[in-house]
Amino acid sequence: MEKETLLKNLGARKREIRNMMGISQKQLAHSIGKDQQSVQRLETGNINPTYYYLYEIADGLEVDLEVLIKRDGADSHG
Amino acid sequence: MEKETLLKNLGARKREIRNMMGISQKQLAHSIGKDQQSVQRLETGNINPTYYYLYEIADGLEVDLEVLIKRDGADSHG
DNA sequence: ATGTTGTACAACGGATATGTTGTAATTGAA
DNA sequence: TTCAATTACAACATATCCGTTGTACAACAT
């Protein structure tokens, strides 16, 4: 899978989860000590985030990191 | 969970999988167009890798990204 | 028009990931 | 000893992540 597509998918999934929680980018960001802009960049797929950053985001969304990752490579090996 | 611990766990899990496959760091690295040194740094937990880098590594190990991630935040939300 | 909220982009600086080269320690074989 | 394979660390250059500030647009309300 292409890098760009992968990152866009990740961002879209994160946004879905956040919307389901009914919180804004700013609320999510502040709950983990970050800025709205930092969270926004991930959500639009404009950056390739680090592992620990994703871990913090998952924490803010109150889901396991697994949930945030899930589905992207799902049909390639399983 | 602390950043350092998280990264060490990730590296250890990757090494486990690689050893189970019976391939060297060099073999894994070359299978995805990388150097042994680059792979080594992840395995020792000395770096905080990017999402796409982990995706490539998972591809080289022929597992889903989920498998590489699993367990680190497992008891915090589920 | 003004204010508030939510989202998006640009630019800057410091920190760091990645690719690369070089090197060293260990193990095993000849 | 010599040679090869595996793993580890250091240092450098380039790219980019992340934090931060400033800004812009849309929707909604007063």
GROMACS .gro file of C-alpha atoms (C1' of nucleotides) in nm:
model
  216
    1MET     CA    1   0.000   0.000   0.000
    2GLU     CA    2   0.122   0.348  -0.080
    3LYS     CA    3   0.250   0.568   0.196
    4GLU     CA    4   0.011   0.850   0.121
    5THR     CA    5  -0.292   0.624   0.121
    6LEU     CA    6  -0.182   0.456   0.442
    7LEU     CA    7  -0.149   0.786   0.624
    8LYS     CA    8  -0.478   0.918   0.493
    9ASN     CA    9  -0.649   0.602   0.613
   10LEU     CA   10  -0.492   0.635   0.955
   11GLY     CA   11  -0.606   0.995   0.984
   12ALA     CA   12  -0.958   0.912   0.871
   13ARG     CA   13  -0.983   0.631   1.125
   14LYS     CA   14  -0.865   0.859   1.403
   15ARG     CA   15  -1.122   1.120   1.303
   16GLU     CA   16  -1.399   0.859   1.302
   17ILE     CA   17  -1.316   0.755   1.654
   18ARG     CA   18  -1.291   1.113   1.775
   19ASN     CA   19  -1.626   1.199   1.621
   20MET     CA   20  -1.782   0.897   1.783
   21MET     CA   21  -1.661   1.032   2.114
   22GLY     CA   22  -1.812   1.369   2.034
   23ILE     CA   23  -1.502   1.571   2.114
   24SER     CA   24  -1.321   1.838   1.915
   25GLN     CA   25  -0.962   1.829   1.792
   26LYS     CA   26  -0.882   2.086   2.055
   27GLN     CA   27  -1.034   1.882   2.336
   28LEU     CA   28  -0.850   1.570   2.230
   29ALA     CA   29  -0.525   1.760   2.194
   30HIS     CA   30  -0.548   1.925   2.534
   31SER     CA   31  -0.636   1.599   2.706
   32ILE     CA   32  -0.291   1.470   2.612
   33GLY     CA   33  -0.101   1.797   2.637
   34LYS     CA   34  -0.090   1.884   2.269
   35ASP     CA   35  -0.212   2.157   2.036
   36GLN     CA   36  -0.508   2.144   1.802
   37GLN     CA   37  -0.276   2.198   1.506
   38SER     CA   38  -0.062   1.901   1.595
   39VAL     CA   39  -0.363   1.672   1.610
   40GLN     CA   40  -0.506   1.821   1.292
   41ARG     CA   41  -0.198   1.732   1.089
   42LEU     CA   42  -0.232   1.369   1.177
   43GLU     CA   43  -0.601   1.364   1.097
   44THR     CA   44  -0.556   1.500   0.746
   45GLY     CA   45  -0.281   1.249   0.674
   46ASN     CA   46  -0.020   1.516   0.613
   47ILE     CA   47   0.236   1.362   0.843
   48ASN     CA   48   0.388   1.022   0.915
   49PRO     CA   49   0.354   1.013   1.294
   50THR     CA   50   0.586   0.836   1.533
   51TYR     CA   51   0.492   0.527   1.727
   52TYR     CA   52   0.487   0.702   2.063
   53TYR     CA   53   0.282   0.990   1.928
   54LEU     CA   54   0.020   0.741   1.812
   55TYR     CA   55   0.032   0.580   2.153
   56GLU     CA   56  -0.051   0.912   2.316
   57ILE     CA   57  -0.332   0.979   2.070
   58ALA     CA   58  -0.482   0.638   2.138
   59ASP     CA   59  -0.465   0.718   2.506
   60GLY     CA   60  -0.654   1.042   2.449
   61LEU     CA   61  -0.917   0.856   2.250
   62GLU     CA   62  -0.939   0.594   2.524
   63VAL     CA   63  -0.880   0.309   2.283
   64ASP     CA   64  -0.600   0.059   2.242
   65LEU     CA   65  -0.335   0.148   1.988
   66GLU     CA   66  -0.444  -0.164   1.804
   67VAL     CA   67  -0.781  -0.004   1.729
   68LEU     CA   68  -0.614   0.296   1.570
   69ILE     CA   69  -0.393   0.076   1.353
   70LYS     CA   70  -0.642  -0.187   1.255
   71ARG     CA   71  -0.740  -0.272   0.898
   72ASP     CA   72  -0.460  -0.114   0.696
   73GLY     CA   73  -0.273  -0.432   0.615
   74ALA     CA   74  -0.556  -0.666   0.696
   75ASP     CA   75  -0.580  -0.854   0.366
   76SER     CA   76  -0.211  -0.893   0.294
   77HIS     CA   77  -0.119  -1.169   0.538
   78GLY     CA   78  -0.424  -1.293   0.720
   79MET     CA   79   0.344   0.355   3.008
   80GLU     CA   80   0.679   0.523   2.972
   81LYS     CA   81   0.814   0.601   2.630
   82GLU     CA   82   1.137   0.413   2.682
   83THR     CA   83   0.962   0.101   2.801
   84LEU     CA   84   0.715   0.115   2.515
   85LEU     CA   85   0.991   0.135   2.255
   86LYS     CA   86   1.193  -0.142   2.416
   87ASN     CA   87   0.887  -0.364   2.416
   88LEU     CA   88   0.824  -0.291   2.052
   89GLY     CA   89   1.180  -0.378   1.960
   90ALA     CA   90   1.175  -0.695   2.163
   91ARG     CA   91   0.852  -0.807   1.998
   92LYS     CA   92   0.992  -0.740   1.654
   93ARG     CA   93   1.303  -0.942   1.737
   94GLU     CA   94   1.093  -1.230   1.861
   95ILE     CA   95   0.901  -1.245   1.536
   96ARG     CA   96   1.216  -1.218   1.328
   97ASN     CA   97   1.383  -1.497   1.523
   98MET     CA   98   1.077  -1.715   1.478
   99MET     CA   99   1.114  -1.664   1.104
  100GLY     CA  100   1.479  -1.760   1.127
  101ILE     CA  101   1.609  -1.459   0.935
  102SER     CA  102   1.885  -1.214   1.021
  103GLN     CA  103   1.853  -0.838   1.063
  104LYS     CA  104   2.032  -0.804   0.733
  105GLN     CA  105   1.795  -1.035   0.550
  106LEU     CA  106   1.491  -0.858   0.689
  107ALA     CA  107   1.636  -0.518   0.606
  108HIS     CA  108   1.724  -0.609   0.249
  109SER     CA  109   1.383  -0.762   0.188
  110ILE     CA  110   1.232  -0.418   0.235
  111GLY     CA  111   1.515  -0.211   0.089
  112LYS     CA  112   1.679  -0.108   0.412
  113ASP     CA  113   2.012  -0.147   0.590
  114GLN     CA  114   2.093  -0.376   0.880
  115GLN     CA  115   2.180  -0.078   1.095
  116SER     CA  116   1.845   0.085   1.041
  117VAL     CA  117   1.662  -0.229   1.146
  118GLN     CA  118   1.895  -0.280   1.440
  119ARG     CA  119   1.814   0.056   1.592
  120LEU     CA  120   1.447  -0.028   1.606
  121GLU     CA  121   1.512  -0.366   1.760
  122THR     CA  122   1.714  -0.226   2.048
  123GLY     CA  123   1.447   0.033   2.123
  124ASN     CA  124   1.682   0.324   2.063
  125ILE     CA  125   1.446   0.506   1.828
  126ASN     CA  126   1.082   0.604   1.810
  127PRO     CA  127   0.996   0.480   1.461
  128THR     CA  128   0.740   0.632   1.227
  129TYR     CA  129   0.413   0.467   1.138
  130TYR     CA  130   0.509   0.396   0.779
  131TYR     CA  131   0.845   0.255   0.881
  132LEU     CA  132   0.666   0.007   1.108
  133TYR     CA  133   0.433  -0.076   0.822
  134GLU     CA  134   0.731  -0.167   0.604
  135ILE     CA  135   0.888  -0.373   0.880
  136ALA     CA  136   0.563  -0.564   0.932
  137ASP     CA  137   0.558  -0.630   0.560
  138GLY     CA  138   0.910  -0.771   0.574
  139LEU     CA  139   0.812  -0.995   0.863
  140GLU     CA  140   0.501  -1.102   0.675
  141VAL     CA  141   0.270  -1.013   0.960
  142ASP     CA  142  -0.001  -0.752   1.002
  143LEU     CA  143   0.104  -0.428   1.165
  144GLU     CA  144  -0.141  -0.518   1.438
  145VAL     CA  145   0.078  -0.811   1.542
  146LEU     CA  146   0.379  -0.588   1.582
  147ILE     CA  147   0.183  -0.341   1.796
  148LYS     CA  148  -0.017  -0.580   2.006
  149ARG     CA  149  -0.008  -0.595   2.385
  150ASP     CA  150   0.152  -0.264   2.474
  151GLY     CA  151  -0.165  -0.086   2.579
  152ALA     CA  152  -0.371  -0.398   2.618
  153ASP     CA  153  -0.477  -0.360   2.981
  154SER     CA  154  -0.548   0.012   2.980
  155HIS     CA  155  -0.879   0.022   2.798
  156GLY     CA  156  -0.997  -0.329   2.708
  157DA     C1'  157  -2.079   4.380   1.238
  158DT     C1'  158  -1.891   4.117   1.631
  159DG     C1'  159  -1.783   3.695   1.893
  160DT     C1'  160  -1.733   3.194   1.946
  161DT     C1'  161  -1.628   2.732   1.793
  162DG     C1'  162  -1.425   2.396   1.486
  163DT     C1'  163  -1.113   2.293   1.132
  164DA     C1'  164  -0.725   2.378   0.807
  165DC     C1'  165  -0.282   2.555   0.632
  166DA     C1'  166   0.191   2.802   0.651
  167DA     C1'  167   0.622   2.890   0.858
  168DC     C1'  168   0.972   2.869   1.199
  169DG     C1'  169   1.298   2.617   1.528
  170DG     C1'  170   1.454   2.234   1.783
  171DA     C1'  171   1.465   1.759   1.807
  172DT     C1'  172   1.499   1.326   1.597
  173DA     C1'  173   1.416   0.950   1.237
  174DT     C1'  174   1.631   0.746   0.848
  175DG     C1'  175   1.997   0.628   0.515
  176DT     C1'  176   2.464   0.560   0.498
  177DT     C1'  177   2.951   0.448   0.609
  178DG     C1'  178   3.272   0.280   0.921
  179DT     C1'  179   3.388   0.003   1.291
  180DA     C1'  180   3.396  -0.350   1.678
  181DA     C1'  181   3.266  -0.777   1.951
  182DT     C1'  182   3.106  -1.230   1.924
  183DT     C1'  183   3.049  -1.678   1.726
  184DG     C1'  184   3.162  -2.052   1.432
  185DA     C1'  185   3.430  -2.272   1.068
  186DA     C1'  186   3.851  -2.377   0.815
  187DT     C1'  187   4.539  -1.717   1.251
  188DT     C1'  188   4.209  -1.612   0.880
  189DC     C1'  189   3.739  -1.570   0.692
  190DA     C1'  190   3.243  -1.512   0.717
  191DA     C1'  191   2.810  -1.405   0.953
  192DT     C1'  192   2.551  -1.163   1.304
  193DT     C1'  193   2.471  -0.796   1.597
  194DA     C1'  194   2.582  -0.341   1.804
  195DC     C1'  195   2.728   0.144   1.831
  196DA     C1'  196   2.911   0.610   1.645
  197DA     C1'  197   2.892   0.985   1.332
  198DC     C1'  198   2.739   1.235   0.950
  199DA     C1'  199   2.380   1.441   0.614
  200DT     C1'  200   1.920   1.485   0.480
  201DA     C1'  201   1.451   1.469   0.566
  202DT     C1'  202   1.078   1.528   0.856
  203DC     C1'  203   0.826   1.514   1.299
  204DC     C1'  204   0.646   1.793   1.666
  205DG     C1'  205   0.558   2.217   1.921
  206DT     C1'  206   0.437   2.665   1.843
  207DT     C1'  207   0.246   3.100   1.655
  208DG     C1'  208  -0.022   3.322   1.331
  209DT     C1'  209  -0.380   3.313   1.021
  210DA     C1'  210  -0.806   3.191   0.733
  211DC     C1'  211  -1.255   3.002   0.636
  212DA     C1'  212  -1.715   2.827   0.760
  213DA     C1'  213  -2.112   2.789   1.068
  214DC     C1'  214  -2.373   2.981   1.417
  215DA     C1'  215  -2.538   3.324   1.739
  216DT     C1'  216  -2.604   3.796   1.913
   0.00000   0.00000   0.00000
